[in-house]
Amino acid sequence: MTTRPTVRAANGLVASGHPLATSAGLAALREGGNAADAAVAAAAVCAVVMPHRTSIGGDMFALIYDARSRDVTAYNGSGAAPHALEPETFGGAFPARGAAVATVPGLIAGLADLVGDHGRLGFDRALAPAIGYAENGFPVTRLLAEAMAAEGERLAEDEAAVQVFGPRGRWPGVGEMLQQPDLADALQAIARDGADAFYRGDLGERFATAIASIGGAIDRADLAAHRTERPEPLALNYRGLRLFGQPPVSQGHILLEELAIIEGIDVRSLE
């Protein structure tokens, strides 16, 4: 088993799922931004360079601590199910995947609200690195190449996916550049007009039309009704520490439950 070395820094740290995202977060800090700016910049880049894991069509959850006020705020950036769906829509066979079960994407609004509430640099600055990688391209990682190869048969069923990820007539290999110009255009519109570009603008209308064409139920009314929730975070006293976590619908509460269970156990004595 291998481990990575402990990283320490005097002024700030950024951890993410991709080096380019980490770099974007560090750049935000160097430009005078704070943790919110860095987190949003990194998350936006992840939505471009890790399409096998996340996208602007996903959700977000965040916990942020304000050192001045000593307040902890939870952000629930997950969307509701479309209003057109009813409990009996799927009967007893709820599908595991597909547009029919897609919920309103909450990531864009969540990132905009997070940086708007706590950031210093603005949403447009936070999205700039992501726009650059979408427009100019980025080198495909081994994990992304393997994911596209593994899911190639399913991706090939989606004409739009083929246009985006397989313009050469095949899925890209490790180190090849992947450009996403349409995604760059969408991010530029969001940077210019804010989250409303997606939830209440032309971009949202195009999204609703596209998802309806593949069996989805999200419409413009669902998008316009979306708001980021700020629920009361869960808190736990654990061995002299005060720990915070996300309440449901996030799964963050599971860690707090596990810690509460083992608090009375001498973990070091266990083999």
Short mmCIF file of C-alpha atoms in Angstrom, two decimals:
data_model
loop_
_atom_site.label_atom_id
_atom_site.label_comp_id
_atom_site.label_asym_id
_atom_site.label_seq_id
_atom_site.Cartn_x
_atom_site.Cartn_y
_atom_site.Cartn_z
CA MET A 1 0.00 0.00 0.00
CA THR A 2 1.39 3.38 -0.96
CA THR A 3 0.63 6.70 0.66
CA ARG A 4 1.17 10.26 -0.43
CA PRO A 5 3.39 12.55 1.62
CA THR A 6 1.84 15.02 4.01
CA VAL A 7 1.63 18.47 2.43
CA ARG A 8 2.03 21.58 4.57
CA ALA A 9 1.89 25.23 3.56
CA ALA A 10 2.14 28.58 5.29
CA ASN A 11 -0.59 30.45 3.41
CA GLY A 12 -3.07 28.03 1.90
CA LEU A 13 -3.79 24.56 0.54
CA VAL A 14 -6.03 23.28 -2.23
CA ALA A 15 -7.01 19.63 -2.71
CA SER A 16 -9.08 18.38 -5.63
CA GLY A 17 -9.53 15.44 -7.95
CA HIS A 18 -7.35 16.86 -10.73
CA PRO A 19 -4.04 18.79 -10.86
CA LEU A 20 -5.50 21.43 -13.18
CA ALA A 21 -8.33 22.06 -10.73
CA THR A 22 -5.89 22.35 -7.85
CA SER A 23 -3.82 24.78 -9.90
CA ALA A 24 -6.91 26.92 -10.56
CA GLY A 25 -7.69 27.03 -6.86
CA LEU A 26 -4.13 28.03 -5.99
CA ALA A 27 -4.22 30.77 -8.64
CA ALA A 28 -7.36 32.19 -7.04
CA LEU A 29 -5.57 32.34 -3.68
CA ARG A 30 -2.52 34.01 -5.21
CA GLU A 31 -4.75 36.67 -6.75
CA GLY A 32 -6.14 37.60 -3.34
CA GLY A 33 -9.09 35.27 -3.25
CA ASN A 34 -10.15 33.23 -0.26
CA ALA A 35 -11.21 29.63 0.29
CA ALA A 36 -14.58 30.21 -1.39
CA ASP A 37 -12.96 31.61 -4.53
CA ALA A 38 -10.49 28.73 -4.64
CA ALA A 39 -13.15 26.07 -4.07
CA VAL A 40 -15.44 27.40 -6.79
CA ALA A 41 -12.59 27.80 -9.29
CA ALA A 42 -11.42 24.24 -8.63
CA ALA A 43 -14.93 22.77 -8.79
CA ALA A 44 -15.64 24.51 -12.09
CA VAL A 45 -12.45 23.11 -13.62
CA CYS A 46 -13.36 19.63 -12.38
CA ALA A 47 -16.66 19.97 -14.26
CA VAL A 48 -14.63 20.42 -17.45
CA VAL A 49 -11.66 18.08 -17.07
CA MET A 50 -13.42 15.24 -15.18
CA PRO A 51 -16.58 14.62 -17.25
CA HIS A 52 -16.58 11.00 -16.11
CA ARG A 53 -17.09 12.19 -12.53
CA THR A 54 -18.87 15.55 -12.56
CA SER A 55 -20.34 18.25 -14.79
CA ILE A 56 -22.37 21.45 -14.70
CA GLY A 57 -25.36 19.14 -14.91
CA GLY A 58 -24.67 17.86 -11.40
CA ASP A 59 -25.16 18.99 -7.81
CA MET A 60 -22.97 20.42 -5.07
CA PHE A 61 -22.77 20.40 -1.29
CA ALA A 62 -20.50 22.64 0.75
CA LEU A 63 -19.66 23.53 4.33
CA ILE A 64 -17.92 26.85 4.88
CA TYR A 65 -16.49 28.28 8.08
CA ASP A 66 -16.23 32.04 8.54
CA ALA A 67 -13.28 32.68 10.85
CA ARG A 68 -14.47 36.19 11.71
CA SER A 69 -18.01 35.30 12.73
CA ARG A 70 -17.12 31.70 13.64
CA ASP A 71 -20.26 30.61 11.81
CA VAL A 72 -20.55 27.39 9.80
CA THR A 73 -22.89 27.49 6.81
CA ALA A 74 -24.13 24.49 4.87
CA TYR A 75 -25.00 24.74 1.17
CA ASN A 76 -27.34 22.20 -0.40
CA GLY A 77 -26.98 22.65 -4.13
CA SER A 78 -29.01 19.61 -5.14
CA GLY A 79 -32.07 20.03 -7.30
CA ALA A 80 -35.61 18.77 -6.91
CA ALA A 81 -37.29 16.18 -9.08
CA PRO A 82 -39.25 17.62 -12.00
CA HIS A 83 -42.78 18.65 -11.07
CA ALA A 84 -44.16 16.49 -13.89
CA LEU A 85 -42.96 13.31 -12.18
CA GLU A 86 -45.38 11.53 -9.87
CA PRO A 87 -44.66 8.63 -7.48
CA GLU A 88 -46.50 6.28 -9.81
CA THR A 89 -44.62 7.44 -12.92
CA PHE A 90 -42.24 4.47 -12.88
CA GLY A 91 -44.45 1.97 -11.13
CA GLY A 92 -42.34 -0.66 -9.43
CA ALA A 93 -39.43 -0.39 -11.85
CA PHE A 94 -37.50 2.75 -10.98
CA PRO A 95 -34.75 3.13 -13.63
CA ALA A 96 -31.15 3.17 -12.44
CA ARG A 97 -29.99 5.73 -15.00
CA GLY A 98 -31.16 7.93 -17.81
CA ALA A 99 -32.70 11.34 -18.41
CA ALA A 100 -36.06 10.21 -17.05
CA VAL A 101 -34.72 10.23 -13.49
CA ALA A 102 -32.61 13.38 -13.80
CA THR A 103 -33.22 16.11 -11.24
CA VAL A 104 -32.68 19.84 -11.63
CA PRO A 105 -28.92 20.53 -11.72
CA GLY A 106 -27.93 22.55 -8.68
CA LEU A 107 -24.19 22.96 -9.19
CA ILE A 108 -24.26 26.26 -11.07
CA ALA A 109 -26.52 28.02 -8.58
CA GLY A 110 -24.63 26.53 -5.64
CA LEU A 111 -21.24 27.71 -6.86
CA ALA A 112 -22.63 31.16 -7.69
CA ASP A 113 -24.19 31.49 -4.25
CA LEU A 114 -21.10 30.23 -2.44
CA VAL A 115 -18.73 32.68 -4.12
CA GLY A 116 -21.34 35.45 -3.97
CA ASP A 117 -21.80 35.05 -0.23
CA HIS A 118 -18.18 34.53 0.76
CA GLY A 119 -15.81 35.15 -2.16
CA ARG A 120 -13.76 38.19 -3.07
CA LEU A 121 -13.03 37.82 -6.78
CA GLY A 122 -16.46 37.25 -8.33
CA PHE A 123 -18.13 34.40 -10.17
CA ASP A 124 -16.75 35.42 -13.57
CA ARG A 125 -13.18 35.22 -12.29
CA ALA A 126 -13.88 31.87 -10.65
CA LEU A 127 -15.08 30.41 -13.96
CA ALA A 128 -12.21 31.78 -16.06
CA PRO A 129 -9.87 28.75 -15.78
CA ALA A 130 -12.71 26.33 -16.54
CA ILE A 131 -13.65 28.35 -19.62
CA GLY A 132 -10.04 28.24 -20.79
CA TYR A 133 -9.78 24.46 -20.48
CA ALA A 134 -13.14 23.94 -22.20
CA GLU A 135 -12.22 26.26 -25.06
CA ASN A 136 -8.55 25.43 -25.57
CA GLY A 137 -8.61 21.85 -24.39
CA PHE A 138 -6.75 19.81 -21.78
CA PRO A 139 -4.70 16.59 -21.86
CA VAL A 140 -6.85 13.51 -21.27
CA THR A 141 -5.81 11.61 -18.16
CA ARG A 142 -5.48 7.85 -17.90
CA LEU A 143 -8.59 7.65 -15.70
CA LEU A 144 -10.69 9.63 -18.18
CA ALA A 145 -9.43 7.62 -21.15
CA GLU A 146 -10.19 4.36 -19.35
CA ALA A 147 -13.65 5.56 -18.34
CA MET A 148 -14.56 6.54 -21.90
CA ALA A 149 -13.24 3.27 -23.26
CA ALA A 150 -15.18 1.29 -20.67
CA GLU A 151 -18.40 3.19 -21.35
CA GLY A 152 -17.77 3.56 -25.08
CA GLU A 153 -20.68 1.40 -26.18
CA ARG A 154 -23.16 3.40 -24.11
CA LEU A 155 -21.61 6.74 -25.10
CA ALA A 156 -21.88 5.78 -28.76
CA GLU A 157 -25.67 5.63 -28.38
CA ASP A 158 -25.70 9.39 -27.72
CA GLU A 159 -24.97 11.44 -30.83
CA ALA A 160 -24.09 14.52 -28.78
CA ALA A 161 -21.63 12.54 -26.65
CA VAL A 162 -19.93 11.28 -29.80
CA GLN A 163 -19.60 14.84 -31.12
CA VAL A 164 -18.08 16.07 -27.86
CA PHE A 165 -15.83 13.19 -26.86
CA GLY A 166 -15.19 11.36 -30.13
CA PRO A 167 -14.71 13.94 -32.89
CA ARG A 168 -11.78 11.92 -34.28
CA GLY A 169 -14.01 8.92 -34.84
CA ARG A 170 -12.77 7.30 -31.64
CA TRP A 171 -12.47 8.08 -27.96
CA PRO A 172 -9.35 10.09 -27.08
CA GLY A 173 -6.29 8.41 -25.65
CA VAL A 174 -4.08 9.42 -22.76
CA GLY A 175 -2.40 12.76 -23.37
CA GLU A 176 -4.56 13.76 -26.32
CA MET A 177 -6.21 17.17 -26.10
CA LEU A 178 -9.96 17.31 -25.53
CA GLN A 179 -11.79 20.52 -26.40
CA GLN A 180 -15.41 21.28 -25.49
CA PRO A 181 -16.32 24.51 -27.32
CA ASP A 182 -20.05 24.30 -26.59
CA LEU A 183 -19.31 23.91 -22.89
CA ALA A 184 -16.99 26.92 -23.11
CA ASP A 185 -19.82 28.96 -24.64
CA ALA A 186 -22.19 27.89 -21.87
CA LEU A 187 -19.70 28.77 -19.14
CA GLN A 188 -19.02 32.14 -20.77
CA ALA A 189 -22.73 32.92 -20.74
CA ILE A 190 -22.92 31.96 -17.07
CA ALA A 191 -19.84 34.05 -16.25
CA ARG A 192 -21.37 37.03 -18.05
CA ASP A 193 -24.99 36.78 -16.85
CA GLY A 194 -24.68 34.75 -13.66
CA ALA A 195 -26.60 31.61 -12.75
CA ASP A 196 -29.77 33.09 -14.27
CA ALA A 197 -28.28 32.38 -17.70
CA PHE A 198 -28.94 28.71 -16.98
CA TYR A 199 -31.99 28.75 -14.75
CA ARG A 200 -33.97 31.55 -16.36
CA GLY A 201 -32.30 32.29 -19.69
CA ASP A 202 -31.72 30.96 -23.17
CA LEU A 203 -29.22 28.39 -21.95
CA GLY A 204 -31.85 26.85 -19.68
CA GLU A 205 -34.39 26.77 -22.49
CA ARG A 206 -31.94 24.89 -24.69
CA PHE A 207 -31.16 22.51 -21.81
CA ALA A 208 -34.85 21.77 -21.20
CA THR A 209 -35.44 21.15 -24.90
CA ALA A 210 -32.45 18.83 -25.14
CA ILE A 211 -33.31 16.79 -22.08
CA ALA A 212 -36.92 16.41 -23.23
CA SER A 213 -35.63 14.98 -26.51
CA ILE A 214 -33.98 12.10 -24.65
CA GLY A 215 -36.85 11.33 -22.30
CA GLY A 216 -36.24 13.76 -19.45
CA ALA A 217 -38.95 15.69 -17.62
CA ILE A 218 -37.09 18.83 -16.44
CA ASP A 219 -38.72 21.92 -17.94
CA ARG A 220 -38.13 25.66 -17.75
CA ALA A 221 -40.48 26.02 -14.78
CA ASP A 222 -38.42 23.49 -12.82
CA LEU A 223 -35.22 25.40 -13.60
CA ALA A 224 -36.72 28.78 -12.73
CA ALA A 225 -37.99 27.48 -9.38
CA HIS A 226 -34.60 26.20 -8.26
CA ARG A 227 -32.90 27.81 -5.27
CA THR A 228 -29.82 26.80 -3.26
CA GLU A 229 -30.80 25.74 0.24
CA ARG A 230 -28.81 26.67 3.33
CA PRO A 231 -29.87 24.09 5.91
CA GLU A 232 -28.71 24.09 9.51
CA PRO A 233 -25.50 22.02 9.58
CA LEU A 234 -25.30 19.01 11.86
CA ALA A 235 -22.83 19.23 14.74
CA LEU A 236 -21.18 16.66 16.99
CA ASN A 237 -18.87 16.91 19.97
CA TYR A 238 -16.23 14.25 19.49
CA ARG A 239 -13.29 13.76 21.84
CA GLY A 240 -12.81 17.43 22.51
CA LEU A 241 -13.57 18.58 18.99
CA ARG A 242 -16.66 20.20 17.49
CA LEU A 243 -17.37 18.55 14.14
CA PHE A 244 -19.86 19.73 11.53
CA GLY A 245 -21.52 17.89 8.67
CA GLN A 246 -24.20 18.14 6.04
CA PRO A 247 -27.74 17.08 6.94
CA PRO A 248 -29.72 14.88 4.53
CA VAL A 249 -30.23 14.79 1.57
CA SER A 250 -26.44 14.71 1.56
CA GLN A 251 -24.78 11.58 2.89
CA GLY A 252 -22.43 13.67 5.01
CA HIS A 253 -24.34 12.81 8.17
CA ILE A 254 -23.13 9.21 7.94
CA LEU A 255 -19.61 10.14 9.06
CA LEU A 256 -20.97 11.93 12.14
CA GLU A 257 -23.11 8.90 12.97
CA GLU A 258 -20.09 6.62 12.69
CA LEU A 259 -18.01 8.87 14.94
CA ALA A 260 -20.81 9.00 17.51
CA ILE A 261 -20.88 5.20 17.55
CA ILE A 262 -17.15 4.76 18.11
CA GLU A 263 -16.69 7.64 20.56
CA GLY A 264 -16.98 5.30 23.51
CA ILE A 265 -14.68 2.69 22.00
CA ASP A 266 -10.93 2.55 22.48
CA VAL A 267 -10.16 2.31 18.78
CA ARG A 268 -6.40 1.98 19.32
CA SER A 269 -6.94 -1.21 21.28
CA LEU A 270 -8.67 -2.90 18.36
CA GLU A 271 -6.66 -5.16 16.09
#
